[in-house]
XYZ file of C-alpha atoms in Angstrom:
604
model
C 0.000 0.000 0.000
C 1.690 3.232 -1.152
C 1.232 6.692 0.269
C -1.566 8.595 -1.457
C -1.862 12.372 -1.667
C -4.139 12.609 1.391
C -1.653 10.735 3.599
C 1.138 13.006 2.322
C -1.087 16.032 3.070
C -1.535 14.913 6.689
C 2.154 14.097 6.948
C 3.176 17.554 5.729
C 0.890 19.117 8.329
C 2.596 17.021 10.997
C 6.083 17.896 9.736
C 5.434 21.612 10.243
C 6.943 20.929 13.690
C 10.301 20.659 11.894
C 10.044 24.125 10.338
C 12.570 26.396 11.989
C 14.695 23.419 12.984
C 18.384 23.105 12.245
C 19.901 20.160 10.363
C 22.804 18.927 12.480
C 23.824 15.832 10.538
C 23.056 14.043 7.280
C 23.482 10.269 6.939
C 22.876 7.856 4.080
C 22.491 4.327 5.530
C 21.639 2.809 2.137
C 21.573 3.735 -1.528
C 17.911 4.800 -1.280
C 17.622 6.426 2.155
C 18.633 9.722 3.738
C 18.458 10.522 7.472
C 18.324 14.184 8.518
C 19.121 14.686 12.197
C 17.319 17.843 13.350
C 17.080 20.063 16.373
C 13.588 21.574 16.351
C 11.367 23.000 19.103
C 13.806 21.879 21.787
C 13.858 18.238 20.627
C 16.214 16.045 18.638
C 14.409 14.507 15.660
C 15.341 12.126 12.835
C 13.616 12.601 9.504
C 13.756 9.678 7.085
C 13.627 10.423 3.343
C 13.381 7.225 1.322
C 13.392 6.745 -2.439
C 13.183 2.980 -2.074
C 11.514 1.673 -5.261
C 9.302 -0.696 -3.242
C 8.793 1.234 0.013
C 9.189 4.980 -0.746
C 8.201 7.178 2.202
C 8.950 10.209 4.357
C 8.423 10.287 8.113
C 10.021 10.960 11.478
C 11.719 7.870 12.847
C 13.055 6.570 16.136
C 14.936 3.638 14.635
C 18.712 3.405 14.792
C 20.438 3.120 11.417
C 24.000 1.997 10.787
C 26.010 4.084 8.361
C 28.735 3.035 5.901
C 32.302 3.963 6.819
C 32.671 5.854 3.534
C 29.784 8.238 2.876
C 28.361 8.091 -0.706
C 28.833 11.112 -2.972
C 25.203 12.216 -2.716
C 25.460 12.134 1.084
C 28.610 14.280 0.955
C 26.808 16.733 -1.321
C 23.853 17.032 1.070
C 26.230 17.575 3.974
C 27.872 20.407 2.091
C 24.608 22.164 1.203
C 22.315 21.200 4.088
C 24.232 20.659 7.351
C 23.755 23.621 9.736
C 20.921 24.759 7.480
C 17.558 25.952 8.772
C 14.352 24.371 7.468
C 12.215 27.298 6.301
C 9.288 25.399 4.808
C 7.824 21.948 4.188
C 5.143 21.974 1.507
C 3.192 19.702 -0.809
C 2.434 21.000 -4.309
C -1.280 20.393 -4.803
C -2.095 16.981 -3.418
C 0.693 15.262 -5.311
C 2.934 12.667 -3.700
C 5.739 15.199 -3.646
C 7.257 17.074 -0.686
C 9.424 20.196 -0.909
C 11.747 21.032 1.993
C 13.069 24.594 1.773
C 16.470 25.233 3.406
C 18.493 28.325 4.260
C 22.204 27.974 4.935
C 25.336 30.096 4.906
C 27.956 28.858 2.435
C 31.758 28.850 2.820
C 31.899 32.598 2.054
C 29.234 33.434 4.623
C 26.599 34.236 1.997
C 23.029 33.029 2.486
C 22.313 30.009 0.286
C 18.780 28.773 -0.435
C 18.236 25.155 -1.453
C 15.242 22.828 -1.828
C 15.116 19.092 -1.190
C 12.400 17.516 -3.347
C 11.142 14.062 -2.381
C 9.067 12.399 -5.104
C 7.140 9.388 -3.769
C 6.308 7.584 -7.000
C 6.982 3.872 -6.600
C 9.896 2.708 -8.690
C 10.333 6.257 -10.038
C 10.812 7.701 -6.521
C 13.658 10.159 -6.135
C 15.315 12.638 -3.793
C 16.567 15.752 -5.580
C 18.648 18.683 -4.318
C 17.591 21.815 -6.209
C 18.814 25.385 -6.528
C 15.427 27.182 -6.572
C 16.856 30.462 -7.871
C 17.613 28.866 -11.243
C 15.535 25.658 -11.006
C 18.802 23.783 -11.577
C 19.305 20.274 -10.235
C 22.431 20.034 -8.089
C 22.084 16.242 -7.918
C 19.623 13.428 -7.319
C 19.869 10.180 -5.393
C 18.819 8.385 -8.617
C 19.911 9.715 -12.012
C 17.564 9.757 -15.002
C 19.552 10.212 -18.191
C 18.236 11.351 -21.595
C 18.544 7.736 -22.725
C 15.989 6.753 -20.065
C 13.628 9.718 -20.467
C 13.630 12.743 -22.713
C 10.773 14.295 -20.698
C 12.400 14.508 -17.229
C 16.179 14.424 -16.921
C 17.510 14.115 -13.354
C 21.189 14.924 -13.711
C 23.482 17.559 -12.160
C 23.115 20.844 -14.047
C 19.801 19.923 -15.679
C 16.734 22.104 -15.332
C 14.157 20.613 -12.987
C 10.872 19.548 -14.523
C 8.041 18.689 -12.154
C 6.225 15.375 -12.596
C 3.457 15.615 -15.219
C 0.221 17.152 -13.968
C -2.776 14.866 -13.857
C -5.307 17.704 -14.335
C -7.428 16.660 -11.364
C -9.487 18.810 -9.026
C -8.418 19.822 -5.528
C -10.914 18.186 -3.114
C -10.406 20.786 -0.359
C -11.921 23.604 -2.423
C -14.887 21.913 -4.060
C -18.543 22.836 -3.491
C -21.497 20.451 -3.550
C -22.871 21.475 -6.967
C -19.446 21.347 -8.557
C -18.840 17.931 -6.996
C -22.067 16.527 -8.491
C -21.222 17.980 -11.874
C -17.700 16.559 -11.822
C -18.937 13.110 -10.826
C -21.600 12.925 -13.522
C -19.848 14.475 -16.509
C -16.837 13.035 -18.318
C -13.640 15.112 -18.087
C -12.280 16.763 -21.253
C -9.674 14.716 -23.124
C -6.159 15.916 -22.235
C -3.421 15.988 -24.877
C -0.956 13.120 -24.706
C 2.425 13.855 -23.087
C 5.753 12.106 -23.308
C 5.348 10.930 -19.746
C 7.869 8.305 -18.547
C 5.914 7.863 -15.311
C 2.672 6.995 -17.010
C 1.657 3.370 -17.458
C 1.283 2.087 -21.022
C -1.924 3.291 -22.632
C -4.993 1.110 -22.211
C -8.139 1.104 -24.334
C -10.308 4.106 -23.445
C -13.181 3.334 -21.075
C -16.445 5.232 -21.344
C -17.184 7.513 -18.391
C -20.603 5.960 -17.882
C -18.982 2.530 -17.537
C -16.739 3.625 -14.668
C -17.628 2.675 -11.099
C -18.086 5.467 -8.558
C -14.733 4.524 -6.999
C -13.034 4.915 -10.366
C -14.726 8.275 -10.940
C -13.489 9.607 -7.581
C -9.917 8.540 -8.371
C -10.115 9.961 -11.901
C -11.531 13.321 -10.786
C -9.784 14.261 -7.527
C -6.122 14.734 -6.772
C -4.691 12.725 -3.872
C -7.363 10.018 -3.945
C -6.295 6.378 -3.957
C -8.691 3.487 -4.733
C -8.656 2.681 -1.003
C -10.053 6.096 -0.021
C -12.532 6.021 -2.899
C -13.897 2.637 -1.736
C -14.286 4.003 1.782
C -16.320 6.991 0.561
C -18.636 4.788 -1.506
C -19.007 2.354 1.411
C -20.041 5.162 3.777
C -22.797 6.361 1.447
C -26.230 6.187 3.122
C -28.546 4.969 1.803
C -26.472 2.778 -0.470
C -26.170 3.599 -4.153
C -28.039 1.242 -6.461
C -28.471 0.993 -10.232
C -31.995 2.349 -9.774
C -30.639 5.782 -8.847
C -29.879 8.372 -11.469
C -26.261 9.577 -11.733
C -27.206 12.893 -10.075
C -28.909 11.072 -7.166
C -25.893 8.810 -6.700
C -23.441 11.725 -6.785
C -25.609 13.631 -4.283
C -25.400 10.716 -1.845
C -21.624 10.528 -2.294
C -21.248 14.169 -1.279
C -21.887 13.638 2.449
C -19.131 11.056 3.140
C -16.825 12.895 0.721
C -17.317 16.226 2.515
C -17.029 14.566 5.961
C -13.620 13.033 5.169
C -12.265 16.140 3.437
C -13.473 18.392 6.260
C -11.753 16.154 8.817
C -8.430 16.258 6.957
C -8.723 20.005 6.380
C -8.587 20.732 10.117
C -6.164 18.089 11.431
C -3.965 15.124 10.498
C -6.886 12.692 10.608
C -6.799 9.398 12.472
C -3.671 7.483 11.366
C -4.368 3.769 11.586
C -3.436 0.346 10.264
C -6.153 -2.184 9.496
C -5.294 -5.850 9.081
C -7.919 -7.823 7.187
C -9.183 -10.934 8.929
C -9.560 -13.049 5.786
C -6.341 -12.289 3.911
C -4.114 -10.962 6.707
C -3.132 -8.081 4.416
C -2.534 -4.743 6.160
C -3.593 -1.269 4.958
C -2.803 2.149 6.395
C -4.679 5.419 6.076
C -5.375 8.707 7.836
C -9.104 7.964 7.996
C -10.910 5.023 9.572
C -11.342 2.249 6.993
C -14.818 0.985 7.862
C -15.169 -1.018 4.632
C -12.395 -3.382 5.753
C -13.190 -6.094 8.274
C -10.293 -6.580 10.649
C -8.336 -5.337 13.623
C -7.589 -1.600 13.580
C -4.586 -0.074 15.383
C -4.609 3.712 15.827
C -1.524 5.910 16.182
C -0.906 9.381 17.560
C 0.999 10.567 14.493
C 1.281 9.741 10.811
C 5.003 9.059 11.303
C 4.309 6.441 13.972
C 1.743 4.826 11.691
C 4.121 4.690 8.710
C 6.993 3.360 10.813
C 4.753 0.658 12.285
C 3.422 -0.294 8.838
C 6.733 -0.414 7.032
C 8.617 -1.583 10.133
C 11.698 -3.347 8.892
C 10.136 -4.294 5.536
C 12.367 -1.959 3.559
C 15.488 -3.058 5.420
C 14.562 -6.730 5.079
C 14.046 -6.174 1.337
C 17.488 -4.548 1.012
C 19.101 -7.233 3.157
C 17.476 -9.970 1.049
C 18.980 -8.485 -2.101
C 22.450 -8.190 -0.561
C 22.532 -11.689 0.918
C 20.903 -13.566 -1.954
C 24.279 -15.002 -3.025
C 25.100 -16.081 0.536
C 21.678 -17.661 1.025
C 22.005 -19.638 -2.193
C 25.545 -20.755 -1.319
C 24.670 -21.802 2.255
C 21.529 -23.641 1.130
C 23.545 -25.556 -1.492
C 26.181 -26.425 1.117
C 23.497 -27.632 3.496
C 21.886 -29.793 0.787
C 25.304 -31.327 -0.014
C 25.871 -32.192 3.643
C 22.351 -33.598 3.996
C 22.988 -35.930 1.019
C 26.376 -36.850 2.454
C 24.687 -37.754 5.731
C 22.261 -40.039 3.908
C 25.143 -41.848 2.162
C 27.020 -42.216 5.450
C 23.895 -43.635 7.078
C 23.609 -46.226 4.301
C 27.271 -47.158 4.800
C 26.668 -47.402 8.541
C 23.674 -49.688 8.041
C 25.741 -51.947 5.805
C 28.599 -51.980 8.300
C 26.209 -52.987 11.102
C 25.973 -56.397 9.373
C 29.751 -56.974 9.570
C 29.335 -59.835 12.076
C 27.451 -61.801 9.412
C 30.571 -61.642 7.208
C 32.733 -63.071 10.025
C 30.218 -65.896 10.587
C 30.220 -66.754 6.866
C 34.036 -66.870 6.933
C 34.012 -69.165 9.973
C 31.447 -71.487 8.384
C 33.482 -71.686 5.160
C 36.648 -72.481 7.139
C 34.839 -75.269 9.005
C 33.425 -76.697 5.750
C 36.583 -76.274 3.649
C 36.750 -80.014 2.827
C 33.290 -79.897 1.212
C 34.103 -77.088 -1.240
C 35.162 -77.849 -4.781
C 37.049 -75.190 -6.785
C 34.786 -73.561 -9.357
C 31.671 -73.862 -7.176
C 29.542 -70.683 -7.113
C 27.704 -71.484 -3.828
C 27.592 -74.036 -1.041
C 24.975 -75.072 1.509
C 26.371 -75.631 4.996
C 24.983 -76.032 8.520
C 24.869 -72.731 10.423
C 26.378 -73.716 13.765
C 25.570 -70.194 15.118
C 21.845 -70.819 14.631
C 20.071 -72.437 17.572
C 18.016 -74.584 15.189
C 21.112 -75.553 13.165
C 19.441 -74.592 9.849
C 21.191 -74.775 6.505
C 22.575 -71.568 4.955
C 23.656 -70.842 1.383
C 27.000 -69.026 1.076
C 27.839 -67.390 -2.322
C 31.347 -68.175 -3.592
C 33.666 -66.783 -6.239
C 34.298 -69.731 -8.614
C 37.677 -68.288 -9.641
C 39.011 -68.458 -6.050
C 40.129 -71.428 -3.991
C 38.080 -72.462 -0.919
C 40.675 -70.843 1.352
C 40.668 -67.614 -0.667
C 36.865 -67.481 -0.490
C 36.986 -67.764 3.306
C 39.701 -65.081 3.494
C 37.590 -62.821 1.242
C 34.777 -62.826 3.828
C 37.220 -62.203 6.689
C 38.724 -59.209 4.797
C 35.242 -57.781 4.169
C 34.481 -58.194 7.876
C 37.679 -56.390 8.924
C 37.110 -53.547 6.434
C 33.486 -53.150 7.476
C 34.378 -53.138 11.173
C 37.076 -50.499 10.674
C 34.754 -48.335 8.569
C 32.258 -48.152 11.446
C 34.631 -45.938 13.432
C 35.435 -43.655 10.448
C 31.779 -43.377 9.407
C 30.662 -42.412 12.910
C 33.343 -39.689 13.048
C 32.301 -38.379 9.622
C 28.624 -38.421 10.595
C 29.365 -36.417 13.729
C 31.367 -33.860 11.710
C 28.609 -33.633 9.089
C 25.978 -33.123 11.809
C 28.068 -30.256 13.237
C 28.472 -28.787 9.745
C 24.689 -28.843 9.158
C 24.062 -27.214 12.563
C 26.597 -24.510 11.726
C 25.053 -23.858 8.299
C 21.566 -23.780 9.886
C 22.781 -21.175 12.376
C 24.149 -19.019 9.532
C 20.897 -19.335 7.571
C 18.948 -18.307 10.678
C 21.278 -15.328 11.222
C 20.851 -14.167 7.621
C 17.091 -14.385 8.149
C 17.225 -11.777 10.930
C 20.358 -9.868 9.875
C 20.423 -6.097 9.589
C 22.506 -4.288 6.993
C 25.351 -3.904 9.503
C 25.375 -7.661 10.259
C 25.892 -8.792 6.662
C 29.557 -7.747 6.471
C 30.384 -9.627 9.699
C 28.726 -12.824 8.431
C 30.517 -12.522 5.080
C 33.865 -11.958 6.846
C 33.246 -15.057 8.975
C 32.616 -17.191 5.873
C 35.846 -15.863 4.342
C 37.819 -16.646 7.516
C 36.335 -20.149 7.671
C 37.345 -20.763 4.053
C 33.830 -21.159 2.643
C 34.024 -18.263 0.193
C 36.796 -16.208 -1.385
C 37.472 -12.587 -0.612
C 36.679 -10.981 -3.948
C 36.966 -7.381 -2.743
C 39.655 -5.345 -4.453
C 40.706 -3.676 -1.214
C 42.869 -5.682 1.147
C 40.996 -6.385 4.347
C 42.913 -5.394 7.459
C 40.993 -6.482 10.501
C 41.818 -4.545 13.627
C 43.009 -6.706 16.486
C 40.797 -5.055 19.108
C 37.866 -4.288 16.852
C 34.632 -5.101 18.683
C 31.269 -5.745 17.027
C 28.266 -3.559 17.790
C 25.552 -5.308 19.804
C 21.815 -4.730 20.183
C 21.102 -3.810 23.805
C 17.464 -4.052 24.889
C 16.233 -2.577 28.171
C 13.801 -4.724 30.138
C 10.699 -3.367 31.867
C 12.758 -3.460 35.077
C 15.496 -1.315 33.520
C 17.971 -4.213 33.138
C 20.183 -4.340 30.000
C 19.727 -7.448 27.821
C 22.303 -7.975 25.063
C 21.536 -9.961 21.889
C 24.070 -11.333 19.400
C 22.753 -11.360 15.839
C 25.591 -13.400 14.265
C 28.485 -15.628 15.325
C 30.948 -12.749 15.544
C 28.625 -10.942 17.940
C 27.755 -14.171 19.796
C 31.440 -14.974 20.386
C 32.216 -11.481 21.659
C 29.103 -11.305 23.838
C 29.459 -14.727 25.493
C 33.235 -15.122 25.699
C 34.433 -11.561 26.282
C 31.753 -9.073 27.286
C 29.635 -11.144 29.672
C 30.798 -11.745 33.245
C 30.642 -15.061 35.087
C 27.571 -14.137 37.164
C 25.546 -12.888 34.173
C 22.681 -15.033 32.871
C 22.979 -16.601 29.406
C 19.990 -17.753 27.324
C 19.605 -19.746 24.109
C 16.904 -21.788 22.399
C 17.254 -25.491 23.238
C 18.625 -27.487 20.267
C 17.466 -24.731 17.875
C 19.789 -22.310 15.975
C 19.462 -18.834 17.441
C 21.090 -15.829 19.077
C 23.067 -15.736 22.287
C 21.241 -13.542 24.827
C 22.832 -12.222 28.032
C 21.204 -10.456 30.990
C 23.927 -8.093 32.245
C 22.942 -8.086 35.894
C 23.233 -10.315 38.936
C 19.820 -9.378 40.292
C 16.655 -9.230 38.195
C 13.025 -10.269 38.407
C 10.852 -12.745 36.528
C 9.775 -10.004 34.099
C 13.352 -9.483 32.870
C 13.952 -13.244 32.589
C 10.723 -13.651 30.601
C 11.613 -10.754 28.260
C 15.138 -12.129 27.708
C 13.634 -15.540 26.882
C 11.267 -13.777 24.464
C 14.288 -12.244 22.706
C 16.066 -15.612 22.542
C 12.983 -17.257 21.010
C 12.278 -14.354 18.635
C 15.852 -14.222 17.280
C 15.937 -17.938 16.513
C 14.846 -20.400 13.855
C 11.666 -20.992 15.893
C 10.556 -17.357 15.616
C 7.145 -18.308 14.188
C 6.569 -21.258 16.566
C 4.824 -21.498 19.915
C 6.061 -22.939 23.217
C 9.707 -22.614 22.188
C 12.116 -24.177 24.732
C 14.694 -21.649 25.964
C 17.564 -22.767 28.210
C 19.145 -20.365 30.680
C 22.188 -20.699 32.898
C 25.020 -18.582 34.291
C 27.885 -17.569 32.016
C 30.362 -19.531 34.152
C 28.619 -22.724 33.021
C 29.003 -21.860 29.304
C 32.188 -22.777 27.437
C 33.445 -23.201 23.895
C 35.052 -26.571 23.030
C 38.523 -26.447 21.543
C 38.398 -26.288 17.736
C 34.624 -25.718 17.626
C 32.950 -23.668 14.921
C 32.330 -19.933 15.606
C 29.367 -19.367 17.899
C 29.240 -22.990 19.116
C 29.225 -23.522 22.887
C 28.284 -26.209 25.387
C 26.689 -25.561 28.761
C 25.271 -27.223 31.859
C 23.319 -26.410 35.063
C 20.578 -25.067 32.776
C 16.873 -24.605 33.386
C 14.253 -24.397 30.622
C 11.414 -21.978 29.916
C 8.751 -22.481 27.239
C 8.053 -19.227 25.390
C 5.764 -18.136 22.552
C 7.512 -15.213 20.758
C 5.550 -11.950 20.858
C 6.797 -9.602 18.110
C 4.661 -6.670 19.294
C 5.921 -7.023 22.869
C 9.543 -7.101 21.704
C 9.034 -3.947 19.626
C 7.930 -2.164 22.809
C 11.308 -2.787 24.487
C 13.744 0.149 24.154
C 16.790 -0.844 22.115
C 20.122 0.803 21.385
C 23.302 -0.227 19.565
C 26.378 -0.498 21.794
């Protein structure tokens, strides 16, 4: 569900609190996102500008973002033109999905410099553009659009800025009842075709009279999405039927239309997320969606609503793209080891019958005088059978009786010796599969900052090659950053998201009297309660974190072991992140994602 013009309108009203604020820092955590750290109205704020092609958005955020060591060029440019600048205005042209942030800053010479940041929220065409408004010249954009891509709108340094094509729709905030009825009943004039790169391929023209009332609302009014249009039609009382004339139907639409527009004219609406009962699909809006049947969660601000809706979807999407090669490699390695385990099990099953080979050799030795050279089989009495039944022993006709007996004894010896080797290999393969499972689980919950650590670990363990051009020089005392949650009792709870973090947390950071938690026999994160004294609430919340950051995240009644750090140790030569422990107790926990999101978290 993308942001429509009405949501952007409410958001811009909310962001007026940032006007007059100073931009202290500019960060670019990914190739699509910008974070502006502000000081406004006595508070420190973080404003997220995202041109993500799947999840474009703008809102205040409380999330912590990791930043690359080397800032991208566009980030450096924004720092030059925007840091220490004052936000003079935040506006929305019409009801388009576009936001303009006007800035005033003093340049290197002390002269006042005026710049505009334009955020265009247009799906895969979304962009963030730094503009010199005095000449309408683009200084740069987070995504470039060259003449080869579009001759209509070029987004390149030095190009003249062209606004997205106008859709020639009416502004709903300034419409009167009679004009509304006329607009809804009469077809709009045909607009001349434009070379519009943002417009979907042309479809066969549809007659105005054939359009539904939802389609007419979307076609006529700026800022309206199909979701809002459906809500207006649903609220119509009495309901519109085919028996009504177009004027009667439009007259009935006016009341819910005016009610919604009047609400949004005076305030930011009622930001909410509705999750449908049947499909489980979630929708967000700034008005109550009564036409959807499901649980509705309301929020105090539009920013809180957007952050709750998108959550970590955008980050997970970016992470998925960056780790796709690792996921494929690890899954292939796991499949290889699973097949290897099957083969070893077959060999083990065959070796279990080694005693039969020894018995056959003994029986042949005892019956040597009965065997004629060239015989392919012989029936002898099985002296090892209580009933003394006859048994047929296959023979190699090219071998002597003695050589046939020795052949069975050699097979017995080889099979017996292989039992030891096979068991060792099976144990190693089991450990390998557990290790690969732990890495797959870690990639499933990894943040952007965790990916590099997991990749480095695979390079160090010899699984993949280091294909980077720069020589990696790992600092001896370099410590990984850890997620530190604060329990409801104010106790710090540390969580390792990968083996590098797990090793540091368990073996170096934690003290002997701290409490260590981990899912029982399930790949997951190491969790440490950094306190000697704590209550049941903290223990329960730490167990929730251990279950949530594990392979059993979507399960119920997940077993979580807990013990003191002094009872946790790493065996010599073990894989990274592998430990053994004793003196443990077990809790059974059902992970609660909403409860975990309520816990304060910081990166330390």
